[in-house]
Amino acid sequence: MGNSVGIVETKYLHIDEPLILDSGKILQEYDIAYETYGELNKEKSNAILVLHALTGDAHAAGKHQITDKKVGWWDEMIGPNKAFDTTKYFVISSNMLGGCSGTTGPSSINPQTGKEYGLEFPVITVGDAVKVQKKLVDFLGVNKIMVAGGSMGGMQALEWATTHSDMVEACIIIASTSKLSTQAIAFNAVGRNAILSDPNFNNGNYYQCENQPKRGLSIARMVGHITYLCEEAMQNKFARRFQDKDKPDFDFNIDFEVESYLEHQGKSFVNRFDANSYLYITKAVDYYDTAQGYGSLEKAFEDSHAKFLVMSFTSDWLFPTYQSKEIVNALVKAHKDVSFCEIKSPCGHDAFLLEFETQTKIIKSFLNKVNHLC
Amino acid sequence: MLKQNKDYGKTKGLRLNYKIITELVDENSKVLDLGCGDGTLLKQLIEEKKVRGIGVEINQDSVITSIEKGLSIIQGNIDEGLKEFNDKEYDWVILNQTVQSTDRPDFVIEEMLRVGKKVVVSFPNFAYWKVRLYLLFMGRMPKSKILPFEWYNTPNIHLLTINDFYKFCHKRSINILQEIYMTRAKVRHGVLIKAISNFFTEEVIFVISK
């Protein structure tokens, strides 16, 4: 446990004032689930906000109990002497608005009705999620902030850098994009359709029902997992091997290892995620476009004082390198300080949660530069 | 793909080359270093001349080494052009020991001239007398400290001579502002060397503009 943040606790912040959402609707009050690692310095300038991907939560590092089998989702990157070095930095992680791990979302109780929101929950955007994170950061007394995230987390980092340009000192965008490709939106649409057409979905009011829309959510997750891998990664992992047998059964049960893998991923996902949250968050991701409201991506970055680090992965076809290059090119055109590295990896989009060694080297050096530690 | 002339990186010649380029570049200027390798020159320019600089490099390991030096580096292929950079945005654009390994040297140089007020191009002179003798007597593709590769694995796919470069600049109305000749890790001065520089120079640094 020498380089672990150790035992951590998820905390909750209740905000009792209305939040005006991008849709025009209002969320009267809300909770934010968050964790912090390391100490905030006297100047309150060493905070790093890490932003989770589609189905992540506030638990980014360490364990909740010593007996926990799993550590936080970015444990390899957050801790003493790790990429986000908790001996130097105060790391903050929170659950995204609309999620289902402590921050208010469709599975939370609507104080006006005493029942779960379900589809009564307003449609949210990445911008709305950042407004909520800003409340948390202000509550923690942070003056200057560094933001970092992969995939959807990278989109939130971009949103931070553009909407809180005076506050963001550094912005790390990993395997991300300023806007989803048509293809990526299409995959999200398939996932949502799987949920919406599950006979147990019941128009989002399934929380008190005996049967939950598990099949739909699990199919959505299966589709997701295909997009997180790549052909090479799948070939390496499963090839065309049969699952626990050496010949096919000539029926429609699981034959191939890859089928078993997807089934397993789908099934384990439904135990930790809410179908409505999946609808809301994928929608927020689909809507996101950094340039919207600015005219161009270059203009969006105009007021930013941050130093930027952008990383992509060679085999990531969901958030391909050209999308990272678009961000980099706009930053260069806007005369911003930016570094970019396309990391060789056979792991597809998942690489940002797997290729720790290279990312650690780059992020450490980048943060040293930003904080004048080199 | 651009490879670096790594062996050459350790020689006295490269240290001299860095020193000369560092002397050329103005203090507090804005510099773009193309094919910046491990970032040694850019770091030197930032430390000694207080320049604001950014590097472009294709090789992932070199990009990481440069970032570890605290530099701002963009991984990219300069053969694809410099479209993210605005016209005349940089005081100096440097292409050090790399022009001969680009796919389209003419396009790359024109792009540099578009983006930079002054452009530094350095390359090994293929008309150096030792290179000529190597080919003449050995009958094989010349190899030397500065050209250490075999014909089949060399990144130097567009080798050129000083006279080739003069002609290139003349044809395209490119101004030659300065030229520095180096042989055996020393700068060579004098009228004689200028007149027959193409024969006696191992490596050359040009400063050009348009």
Coordinates of C-alpha atoms in Angstrom, one line a residue:
Chain A
M1 CA 0.0 0.0 0.0
G2 CA 3.1 2.2 -0.1
N3 CA 1.9 4.1 -3.2
S4 CA -1.8 3.9 -2.5
V5 CA -4.0 6.7 -1.1
G6 CA -5.2 4.0 1.3
I7 CA -8.6 3.9 2.8
V8 CA -10.9 6.6 1.5
E9 CA -14.5 7.7 2.0
T10 CA -17.1 9.1 -0.4
K11 CA -18.5 12.3 1.0
Y12 CA -21.6 14.1 0.0
L13 CA -22.3 17.8 -0.5
H14 CA -25.9 19.0 -0.6
I15 CA -26.6 22.2 -2.5
D16 CA -29.9 23.7 -1.6
E17 CA -30.2 26.3 -4.4
P18 CA -31.7 26.0 -7.8
L19 CA -29.5 25.0 -10.8
I20 CA -30.6 26.4 -14.1
L21 CA -29.9 23.8 -16.7
D22 CA -28.9 24.3 -20.3
S23 CA -32.3 23.0 -21.3
G24 CA -33.9 25.9 -19.4
K25 CA -35.3 23.5 -16.8
I26 CA -34.4 23.9 -13.1
L27 CA -33.1 21.4 -10.6
Q28 CA -34.2 22.8 -7.2
E29 CA -31.6 21.0 -5.1
Y30 CA -29.0 18.3 -5.5
D31 CA -26.3 16.2 -4.0
I32 CA -22.7 15.8 -5.1
A33 CA -20.8 12.6 -4.2
Y34 CA -17.1 13.2 -4.1
E35 CA -13.7 12.0 -2.8
T36 CA -10.5 13.9 -2.2
Y37 CA -6.9 12.6 -1.9
G38 CA -3.9 14.6 -0.7
E39 CA -4.0 18.0 1.0
L40 CA -4.9 21.4 -0.3
N41 CA -2.0 23.8 0.1
K42 CA -2.1 27.2 1.8
E43 CA -2.3 29.1 -1.5
K44 CA -5.2 26.7 -2.5
S45 CA -3.6 26.3 -5.9
N46 CA -2.6 22.6 -6.0
A47 CA -6.0 21.1 -6.8
I48 CA -6.6 18.7 -9.6
L49 CA -10.1 17.7 -10.5
V50 CA -10.2 14.3 -12.2
L51 CA -13.2 13.6 -14.3
H52 CA -14.7 10.2 -14.9
A53 CA -15.8 8.5 -18.1
L54 CA -19.3 7.4 -19.0
T55 CA -20.0 5.0 -16.2
G56 CA -17.5 6.0 -13.6
D57 CA -18.0 7.3 -10.1
A58 CA -16.4 9.5 -7.4
H59 CA -14.3 6.6 -6.2
A60 CA -11.2 7.2 -8.3
A61 CA -8.4 5.8 -6.0
G62 CA -7.8 3.7 -2.9
K63 CA -10.3 1.4 -1.2
H64 CA -13.4 2.1 0.9
Q65 CA -12.6 -0.9 3.2
I66 CA -9.4 -2.8 3.6
T67 CA -11.3 -5.9 2.5
D68 CA -12.4 -4.4 -0.9
K69 CA -11.2 -6.4 -3.8
K70 CA -11.4 -3.5 -6.2
V71 CA -9.6 -0.2 -6.0
G72 CA -10.9 3.1 -7.5
W73 CA -11.1 3.4 -11.3
W74 CA -7.9 5.5 -11.7
D75 CA -5.9 4.0 -8.8
E76 CA -2.9 3.4 -11.0
M77 CA -2.7 7.1 -11.7
I78 CA -3.6 8.7 -8.3
G79 CA -1.4 8.3 -5.3
P80 CA 2.0 9.1 -3.7
N81 CA 4.5 9.5 -6.6
K82 CA 2.0 8.4 -9.2
A83 CA 1.0 10.6 -12.2
F84 CA -1.3 12.6 -10.0
D85 CA 1.0 12.7 -7.0
T86 CA -1.0 13.1 -3.9
T87 CA 2.1 14.2 -2.0
K88 CA 2.1 17.3 -4.2
Y89 CA -1.5 17.7 -5.3
F90 CA -5.0 17.8 -3.8
V91 CA -7.0 15.5 -6.1
I92 CA -10.8 15.8 -6.3
S93 CA -13.1 13.3 -7.9
S94 CA -16.9 13.5 -8.1
N95 CA -19.8 11.6 -9.6
M96 CA -21.3 13.3 -12.6
L97 CA -24.7 14.9 -12.5
G98 CA -27.3 12.4 -13.8
G99 CA -25.2 9.5 -12.5
C100 CA -26.2 6.8 -10.1
S101 CA -23.4 6.7 -7.6
G102 CA -24.4 9.4 -5.1
T103 CA -24.7 12.6 -7.2
T104 CA -28.3 13.4 -8.0
G105 CA -29.7 11.6 -11.1
P106 CA -32.8 9.9 -12.3
S107 CA -32.7 7.3 -9.6
S108 CA -32.6 9.9 -6.8
I109 CA -35.7 10.8 -4.9
N110 CA -37.4 13.9 -6.3
P111 CA -38.1 16.0 -3.1
Q112 CA -41.3 17.4 -4.7
T113 CA -42.9 13.9 -5.2
G114 CA -41.1 11.8 -2.7
K115 CA -40.5 9.3 -5.5
E116 CA -37.6 8.6 -7.8
Y117 CA -37.3 11.1 -10.6
G118 CA -37.2 8.5 -13.4
L119 CA -37.8 10.3 -16.7
E120 CA -39.1 13.3 -14.8
F121 CA -35.4 14.1 -14.3
P122 CA -34.5 16.9 -16.7
V123 CA -32.2 16.2 -19.6
I124 CA -28.7 17.4 -18.6
T125 CA -25.6 18.4 -20.6
V126 CA -21.8 18.2 -20.0
G127 CA -22.0 21.9 -19.3
D128 CA -24.6 21.3 -16.5
A129 CA -22.3 18.6 -15.0
V130 CA -19.5 21.2 -14.9
K131 CA -21.7 23.7 -13.2
V132 CA -22.3 21.2 -10.4
Q133 CA -18.6 20.4 -10.2
K134 CA -17.9 24.1 -9.9
K135 CA -20.1 24.3 -6.8
L136 CA -18.1 21.5 -5.2
V137 CA -14.7 23.1 -6.1
D138 CA -15.9 26.4 -4.6
F139 CA -17.1 24.6 -1.5
L140 CA -13.6 23.0 -1.1
G141 CA -12.1 26.5 -1.2
V142 CA -10.0 26.0 -4.3
N143 CA -8.7 29.1 -6.2
K144 CA -6.9 27.6 -9.2
I145 CA -7.6 24.3 -10.6
M146 CA -6.1 21.7 -12.9
V147 CA -8.5 19.4 -14.7
A148 CA -7.9 16.0 -16.2
G149 CA -10.1 13.3 -17.8
G150 CA -10.3 10.5 -20.3
S151 CA -13.1 10.0 -22.9
M152 CA -16.2 11.8 -21.5
G153 CA -13.9 13.0 -18.7
G154 CA -11.9 14.8 -21.4
M155 CA -15.0 16.5 -22.6
Q156 CA -15.7 17.8 -19.1
A157 CA -12.0 19.0 -18.9
L158 CA -12.6 20.9 -22.2
E159 CA -15.8 22.4 -20.8
W160 CA -13.9 23.5 -17.7
A161 CA -11.1 25.1 -19.7
T162 CA -13.5 27.1 -21.9
T163 CA -16.1 28.1 -19.3
H164 CA -13.8 28.7 -16.4
S165 CA -10.9 30.1 -18.3
D166 CA -9.8 32.3 -15.4
M167 CA -9.5 29.4 -13.0
V168 CA -8.1 26.5 -15.0
E169 CA -4.3 26.4 -15.0
A170 CA -3.9 23.0 -16.7
C171 CA -6.1 20.9 -18.8
I172 CA -5.3 17.2 -19.6
I173 CA -7.5 15.7 -22.3
I174 CA -7.1 11.9 -22.9
A175 CA -8.7 9.8 -25.6
S176 CA -11.3 12.4 -26.0
T177 CA -12.9 14.8 -28.5
S178 CA -14.6 18.2 -28.7
K179 CA -17.6 16.5 -30.2
L180 CA -18.6 12.9 -30.8
S181 CA -18.4 11.5 -34.3
T182 CA -21.7 10.5 -36.0
Q183 CA -20.6 6.9 -35.6
A184 CA -20.2 7.3 -31.9
I185 CA -23.6 8.9 -31.6
A186 CA -25.0 6.0 -33.5
F187 CA -23.6 3.5 -31.1
N188 CA -25.1 5.4 -28.1
A189 CA -28.4 5.4 -29.9
V190 CA -28.3 1.6 -30.2
G191 CA -27.6 1.4 -26.5
R192 CA -30.5 3.7 -25.6
N193 CA -32.8 1.8 -27.9
A194 CA -31.9 -1.5 -26.1
I195 CA -33.0 0.1 -22.8
L196 CA -36.1 1.9 -24.1
S197 CA -37.4 -1.3 -25.7
D198 CA -36.8 -3.5 -22.7
P199 CA -40.3 -4.8 -21.6
N200 CA -39.4 -4.0 -18.0
F201 CA -38.4 -0.4 -18.7
N202 CA -41.9 0.9 -17.9
N203 CA -41.2 4.4 -19.2
G204 CA -38.5 4.8 -16.6
N205 CA -40.6 4.0 -13.6
Y206 CA -39.1 0.6 -12.7
Y207 CA -37.4 1.4 -9.4
Q208 CA -40.2 -0.1 -7.3
C209 CA -40.9 -2.9 -9.7
E210 CA -39.9 -6.5 -9.2
N211 CA -38.5 -6.7 -12.7
Q212 CA -35.8 -4.2 -13.8
P213 CA -34.8 -3.4 -17.4
K214 CA -31.6 -5.4 -17.0
R215 CA -31.5 -7.0 -20.4
G216 CA -31.7 -3.7 -22.2
L217 CA -29.0 -2.1 -20.1
S218 CA -26.8 -5.2 -20.4
I219 CA -27.1 -5.1 -24.3
A220 CA -26.3 -1.4 -24.2
R221 CA -23.2 -2.2 -22.2
M222 CA -22.2 -5.0 -24.7
V223 CA -22.4 -2.6 -27.6
G224 CA -20.3 -0.1 -25.5
H225 CA -17.7 -2.7 -24.8
I226 CA -17.3 -3.5 -28.5
T227 CA -16.5 0.2 -29.1
Y228 CA -14.0 0.3 -26.2
L229 CA -11.9 -2.4 -27.7
C230 CA -10.6 -2.7 -31.3
E231 CA -10.3 -5.5 -33.8
E232 CA -6.7 -6.3 -32.7
A233 CA -7.5 -6.2 -29.0
M234 CA -10.5 -8.6 -29.5
Q235 CA -8.4 -10.9 -31.7
N236 CA -5.7 -11.0 -29.1
K237 CA -8.1 -11.5 -26.2
F238 CA -10.5 -14.1 -27.7
A239 CA -9.5 -15.0 -31.2
R240 CA -12.2 -17.4 -32.4
R241 CA -11.9 -19.7 -29.4
F242 CA -15.0 -21.5 -28.1
Q243 CA -16.1 -21.0 -24.5
D244 CA -15.2 -24.0 -22.4
K245 CA -15.5 -26.4 -25.3
D246 CA -13.8 -27.3 -28.6
K247 CA -16.7 -27.5 -30.9
P248 CA -20.0 -25.6 -31.5
D249 CA -23.3 -26.6 -30.0
F250 CA -25.4 -25.8 -33.0
D251 CA -27.8 -23.6 -31.0
F252 CA -28.1 -19.9 -30.1
N253 CA -26.5 -20.1 -26.7
I254 CA -23.0 -18.9 -26.0
D255 CA -20.5 -20.5 -28.4
F256 CA -17.5 -18.1 -28.6
E257 CA -15.4 -16.7 -25.8
V258 CA -16.1 -13.2 -27.0
E259 CA -19.9 -13.8 -26.5
S260 CA -19.2 -15.0 -23.0
Y261 CA -17.1 -11.9 -22.3
L262 CA -19.8 -9.6 -23.5
E263 CA -22.5 -11.4 -21.6
H264 CA -20.3 -11.2 -18.4
Q265 CA -19.7 -7.5 -19.0
G266 CA -23.4 -6.8 -19.5
K267 CA -24.5 -8.8 -16.5
S268 CA -22.0 -7.3 -14.0
F269 CA -22.8 -3.8 -15.3
V270 CA -26.5 -4.0 -14.4
N271 CA -25.6 -4.6 -10.8
R272 CA -23.8 -1.3 -10.5
F273 CA -25.5 1.0 -13.0
D274 CA -28.9 2.5 -13.5
A275 CA -30.6 2.2 -16.9
N276 CA -32.1 5.8 -16.8
S277 CA -28.6 7.2 -15.9
Y278 CA -27.3 5.5 -19.0
L279 CA -29.9 7.3 -21.1
Y280 CA -29.2 10.7 -19.6
I281 CA -25.4 10.5 -19.6
T282 CA -25.1 9.1 -23.2
K283 CA -27.4 11.9 -24.3
A284 CA -25.3 14.6 -22.6
V285 CA -22.2 13.2 -24.4
D286 CA -24.0 13.1 -27.7
Y287 CA -25.0 16.8 -27.3
Y288 CA -21.6 18.0 -26.3
D289 CA -19.7 20.3 -28.7
T290 CA -17.0 22.5 -27.3
A291 CA -17.3 25.0 -30.1
Q292 CA -21.0 25.5 -29.7
G293 CA -21.8 29.1 -28.8
Y294 CA -18.3 30.3 -29.7
G295 CA -18.4 30.0 -33.5
S296 CA -15.3 27.8 -33.7
L297 CA -13.1 25.7 -31.5
E298 CA -10.3 28.2 -31.8
K299 CA -12.6 31.0 -30.5
A300 CA -13.7 28.7 -27.6
F301 CA -10.2 28.6 -26.4
E302 CA -9.5 32.3 -26.8
D303 CA -9.8 33.4 -23.2
S304 CA -8.1 30.3 -21.7
H305 CA -4.9 30.8 -19.7
A306 CA -4.4 27.1 -19.2
K307 CA -1.6 24.9 -20.5
F308 CA -2.9 21.9 -22.3
L309 CA -1.9 18.3 -22.7
V310 CA -3.7 16.2 -25.2
M311 CA -3.2 12.4 -25.7
S312 CA -4.7 9.9 -28.0
F313 CA -4.2 6.2 -28.7
T314 CA -3.3 4.7 -32.1
S315 CA -6.0 1.9 -32.0
D316 CA -8.8 4.1 -30.6
W317 CA -11.5 4.2 -33.3
L318 CA -14.2 5.6 -31.0
F319 CA -12.3 8.7 -30.2
P320 CA -9.8 8.6 -33.0
T321 CA -6.5 10.6 -33.1
Y322 CA -7.8 13.1 -35.7
Q323 CA -10.3 14.4 -33.1
S324 CA -7.5 15.1 -30.7
K325 CA -5.6 16.7 -33.5
E326 CA -8.5 19.0 -34.1
I327 CA -8.3 20.2 -30.5
V328 CA -4.5 20.6 -30.8
N329 CA -4.8 22.5 -34.0
A330 CA -7.4 24.9 -32.6
L331 CA -5.2 25.5 -29.5
V332 CA -2.2 26.2 -31.7
K333 CA -4.2 28.6 -33.8
A334 CA -5.4 30.3 -30.6
H335 CA -1.7 30.6 -29.5
K336 CA -2.2 28.4 -26.4
D337 CA 0.6 26.3 -24.8
V338 CA -0.1 22.7 -25.9
S339 CA 1.6 19.3 -26.0
F340 CA 0.3 16.4 -27.9
C341 CA 1.2 12.7 -27.9
E342 CA -0.4 9.9 -29.8
I343 CA 0.5 6.8 -27.8
K344 CA 1.0 3.5 -29.6
S345 CA -1.4 0.9 -28.1
P346 CA -3.3 -2.1 -29.3
C347 CA -6.0 -1.7 -26.6
G348 CA -8.5 0.5 -28.5
H349 CA -10.4 3.2 -26.6
D350 CA -9.8 1.3 -23.3
A351 CA -6.1 2.2 -23.6
F352 CA -6.6 5.3 -21.4
L353 CA -7.5 3.0 -18.5
L354 CA -4.7 0.5 -19.3
E355 CA -1.6 2.3 -20.7
F356 CA -0.5 3.7 -17.4
E357 CA 3.3 3.8 -17.8
T358 CA 3.5 6.1 -20.7
Q359 CA 0.6 8.3 -19.5
T360 CA 2.3 8.6 -16.1
K361 CA 5.6 9.8 -17.6
I362 CA 3.9 12.4 -19.7
I363 CA 1.4 13.7 -17.1
K364 CA 4.1 13.9 -14.4
S365 CA 6.4 16.0 -16.6
F366 CA 3.5 18.2 -17.8
L367 CA 2.3 18.9 -14.3
N368 CA 5.9 19.6 -13.2
K369 CA 6.1 22.2 -16.0
V370 CA 2.7 23.8 -15.1
N371 CA 3.7 24.0 -11.5
H372 CA 7.3 25.1 -12.2
L373 CA 8.7 22.1 -10.4
C374 CA 11.3 21.3 -13.1
Chain B
M1 CA 8.3 8.2 -41.4
L2 CA 11.2 10.4 -40.2
K3 CA 13.9 8.7 -38.3
Q4 CA 16.5 10.6 -36.4
N5 CA 20.2 10.4 -37.2
K6 CA 20.8 9.2 -33.7
D7 CA 24.4 8.3 -33.9
Y8 CA 25.2 11.8 -35.2
G9 CA 23.5 13.2 -32.1
K10 CA 26.4 12.3 -29.9
T11 CA 29.1 13.8 -32.0
K12 CA 31.0 17.1 -31.6
G13 CA 29.4 18.2 -34.9
L14 CA 25.9 18.4 -33.5
R15 CA 27.0 20.3 -30.4
L16 CA 28.6 22.9 -32.7
N17 CA 25.5 22.9 -34.9
Y18 CA 23.3 23.6 -31.8
K19 CA 25.8 26.3 -30.7
I20 CA 25.6 28.1 -34.1
I21 CA 21.8 27.9 -34.3
T22 CA 21.5 29.2 -30.7
E23 CA 23.8 32.1 -31.6
L24 CA 21.7 32.9 -34.7
V25 CA 18.3 33.0 -32.9
D26 CA 17.3 36.3 -31.4
E27 CA 16.5 36.6 -27.7
N28 CA 12.9 36.5 -26.6
S29 CA 11.8 35.4 -30.1
K30 CA 9.2 32.9 -31.0
V31 CA 10.6 29.6 -32.3
L32 CA 9.1 26.6 -34.0
D33 CA 11.5 23.6 -34.1
L34 CA 10.5 21.0 -36.6
G35 CA 11.7 17.5 -36.2
C36 CA 13.0 18.5 -32.8
G37 CA 14.1 15.0 -31.8
D38 CA 14.7 14.8 -28.1
G39 CA 14.3 18.5 -27.6
T40 CA 18.0 19.3 -26.8
L41 CA 18.2 22.3 -29.1
L42 CA 14.8 23.7 -28.2
K43 CA 15.7 23.4 -24.5
Q44 CA 19.0 25.2 -25.1
L45 CA 17.2 28.0 -27.0
I46 CA 14.8 28.5 -24.1
E47 CA 17.5 28.5 -21.5
E48 CA 20.1 30.6 -23.3
K49 CA 17.9 32.9 -25.5
K50 CA 14.7 32.9 -23.5
V51 CA 12.7 32.1 -26.6
R52 CA 9.1 31.0 -26.5
G53 CA 9.3 27.7 -28.3
I54 CA 7.3 24.7 -29.5
G55 CA 8.6 21.5 -31.1
V56 CA 7.1 19.1 -33.7
E57 CA 8.3 15.6 -33.7
I58 CA 7.0 12.3 -35.2
N59 CA 8.7 9.8 -33.0
Q60 CA 6.7 8.9 -29.8
D61 CA 9.7 8.2 -27.7
S62 CA 11.3 11.5 -28.7
V63 CA 8.1 13.3 -28.0
I64 CA 8.0 11.9 -24.5
T65 CA 11.7 12.6 -23.8
S66 CA 11.0 16.2 -24.9
I67 CA 8.0 16.6 -22.7
E68 CA 10.1 15.2 -19.8
K69 CA 12.4 18.1 -20.4
G70 CA 9.5 20.4 -19.7
L71 CA 9.0 21.4 -23.4
S72 CA 5.8 21.9 -25.3
I73 CA 5.8 19.3 -28.1
I74 CA 3.2 18.3 -30.7
Q75 CA 3.5 14.9 -32.1
G76 CA 3.1 15.2 -35.9
N77 CA 4.4 14.6 -39.3
I78 CA 5.8 17.7 -40.9
D79 CA 5.3 16.2 -44.3
E80 CA 1.6 16.8 -43.8
G81 CA 2.2 20.5 -43.7
L82 CA 1.9 23.1 -40.9
K83 CA -1.7 24.0 -41.4
E84 CA -2.3 24.6 -37.7
F85 CA 0.2 27.4 -37.7
N86 CA -0.7 30.9 -38.9
D87 CA 1.3 32.9 -41.6
K88 CA 4.4 34.5 -40.2
E89 CA 3.5 33.5 -36.7
Y90 CA 7.1 32.5 -35.7
D91 CA 10.3 34.6 -35.7
W92 CA 12.3 31.5 -36.4
V93 CA 11.3 28.2 -37.8
I94 CA 14.1 25.5 -37.6
L95 CA 14.5 22.3 -39.6
N96 CA 17.8 21.0 -38.3
Q97 CA 19.4 18.0 -40.0
T98 CA 16.0 16.8 -41.1
V99 CA 15.2 18.3 -44.6
Q100 CA 16.9 15.4 -46.3
S101 CA 14.6 12.9 -44.6
T102 CA 11.3 14.5 -45.4
D103 CA 9.0 13.1 -48.1
R104 CA 8.5 16.4 -49.8
P105 CA 11.3 18.8 -48.9
D106 CA 10.0 21.5 -51.4
F107 CA 6.5 21.5 -49.7
V108 CA 8.0 21.5 -46.2
I109 CA 10.4 24.4 -46.9
E110 CA 7.5 26.5 -48.5
E111 CA 5.4 25.8 -45.4
M112 CA 8.2 26.9 -43.1
L113 CA 8.6 30.1 -45.1
R114 CA 4.9 30.7 -44.9
V115 CA 4.9 30.3 -41.1
G116 CA 8.2 31.8 -40.2
K117 CA 9.9 35.2 -40.7
K118 CA 13.3 33.5 -40.8
V119 CA 13.9 29.9 -41.5
V120 CA 16.9 27.8 -40.6
V121 CA 17.6 24.8 -42.7
S122 CA 20.7 22.6 -42.1
F123 CA 21.8 19.5 -43.9
P124 CA 24.8 17.3 -44.7
N125 CA 26.3 18.3 -48.0
F126 CA 26.4 15.4 -50.4
A127 CA 29.0 17.1 -52.6
Y128 CA 31.6 17.1 -49.8
W129 CA 34.8 15.8 -51.3
K130 CA 35.0 12.8 -49.0
V131 CA 31.5 11.8 -50.0
R132 CA 32.5 12.1 -53.7
L133 CA 35.6 10.1 -53.2
Y134 CA 33.7 7.4 -51.3
L135 CA 31.4 6.9 -54.2
L136 CA 34.2 7.3 -56.8
F137 CA 36.6 4.8 -55.3
M138 CA 34.4 2.4 -53.2
G139 CA 31.6 2.5 -55.8
R140 CA 29.0 2.3 -53.0
M141 CA 26.6 4.7 -51.3
P142 CA 28.7 7.0 -49.1
K143 CA 28.7 6.5 -45.3
S144 CA 30.2 8.8 -42.7
K145 CA 29.7 10.0 -39.2
I146 CA 27.0 12.3 -40.5
L147 CA 25.6 9.8 -42.9
P148 CA 25.8 6.6 -40.9
F149 CA 23.1 4.5 -42.6
E150 CA 23.1 1.8 -45.2
W151 CA 21.3 2.5 -48.5
Y152 CA 18.4 0.3 -47.5
N153 CA 17.7 1.7 -44.1
T154 CA 18.6 5.3 -44.4
P155 CA 16.0 7.9 -43.4
N156 CA 17.9 10.3 -45.7
I157 CA 15.8 9.8 -48.8
H158 CA 16.4 13.3 -50.3
L159 CA 20.1 14.0 -50.0
L160 CA 21.2 17.2 -51.5
T161 CA 24.2 19.5 -52.1
I162 CA 24.9 23.1 -51.4
N163 CA 24.6 23.9 -55.1
D164 CA 21.3 22.1 -55.3
F165 CA 20.0 24.3 -52.5
Y166 CA 21.3 27.5 -54.1
K167 CA 19.4 26.6 -57.3
F168 CA 16.3 25.7 -55.4
C169 CA 16.3 29.1 -53.6
H170 CA 17.0 31.0 -56.8
K171 CA 14.1 29.3 -58.7
R172 CA 11.6 30.0 -56.0
S173 CA 12.8 33.5 -55.2
I174 CA 13.8 32.5 -51.7
N175 CA 16.3 35.0 -50.0
I176 CA 19.4 33.5 -48.6
L177 CA 20.2 35.6 -45.5
Q178 CA 23.1 33.7 -44.2
E179 CA 25.1 30.5 -44.8
I180 CA 27.5 28.8 -42.4
Y181 CA 29.8 26.0 -43.6
M182 CA 31.0 23.4 -41.2
T183 CA 33.6 20.7 -41.8
R184 CA 35.0 18.2 -39.3
A185 CA 33.0 20.0 -36.5
K186 CA 34.6 23.4 -37.2
V187 CA 33.1 26.5 -38.9
R188 CA 35.1 27.3 -42.1
H189 CA 35.5 30.9 -43.0
G190 CA 37.2 32.8 -45.9
V191 CA 36.7 33.6 -49.5
L192 CA 38.2 30.4 -50.7
I193 CA 35.8 28.2 -48.8
K194 CA 32.9 30.3 -50.0
A195 CA 33.9 30.0 -53.6
I196 CA 34.3 26.3 -53.5
S197 CA 32.1 25.6 -50.5
N198 CA 30.3 22.8 -52.3
F199 CA 33.5 20.8 -52.4
F200 CA 34.9 21.5 -49.0
T201 CA 31.8 21.7 -46.7
E202 CA 30.6 18.7 -44.8
E203 CA 27.5 20.3 -43.4
V204 CA 25.8 23.6 -44.0
I205 CA 23.3 25.9 -42.2
F206 CA 21.2 28.3 -44.3
V207 CA 19.1 31.1 -43.0
I208 CA 16.4 31.9 -45.5
S209 CA 13.3 34.0 -45.9
K210 CA 10.5 34.9 -48.3

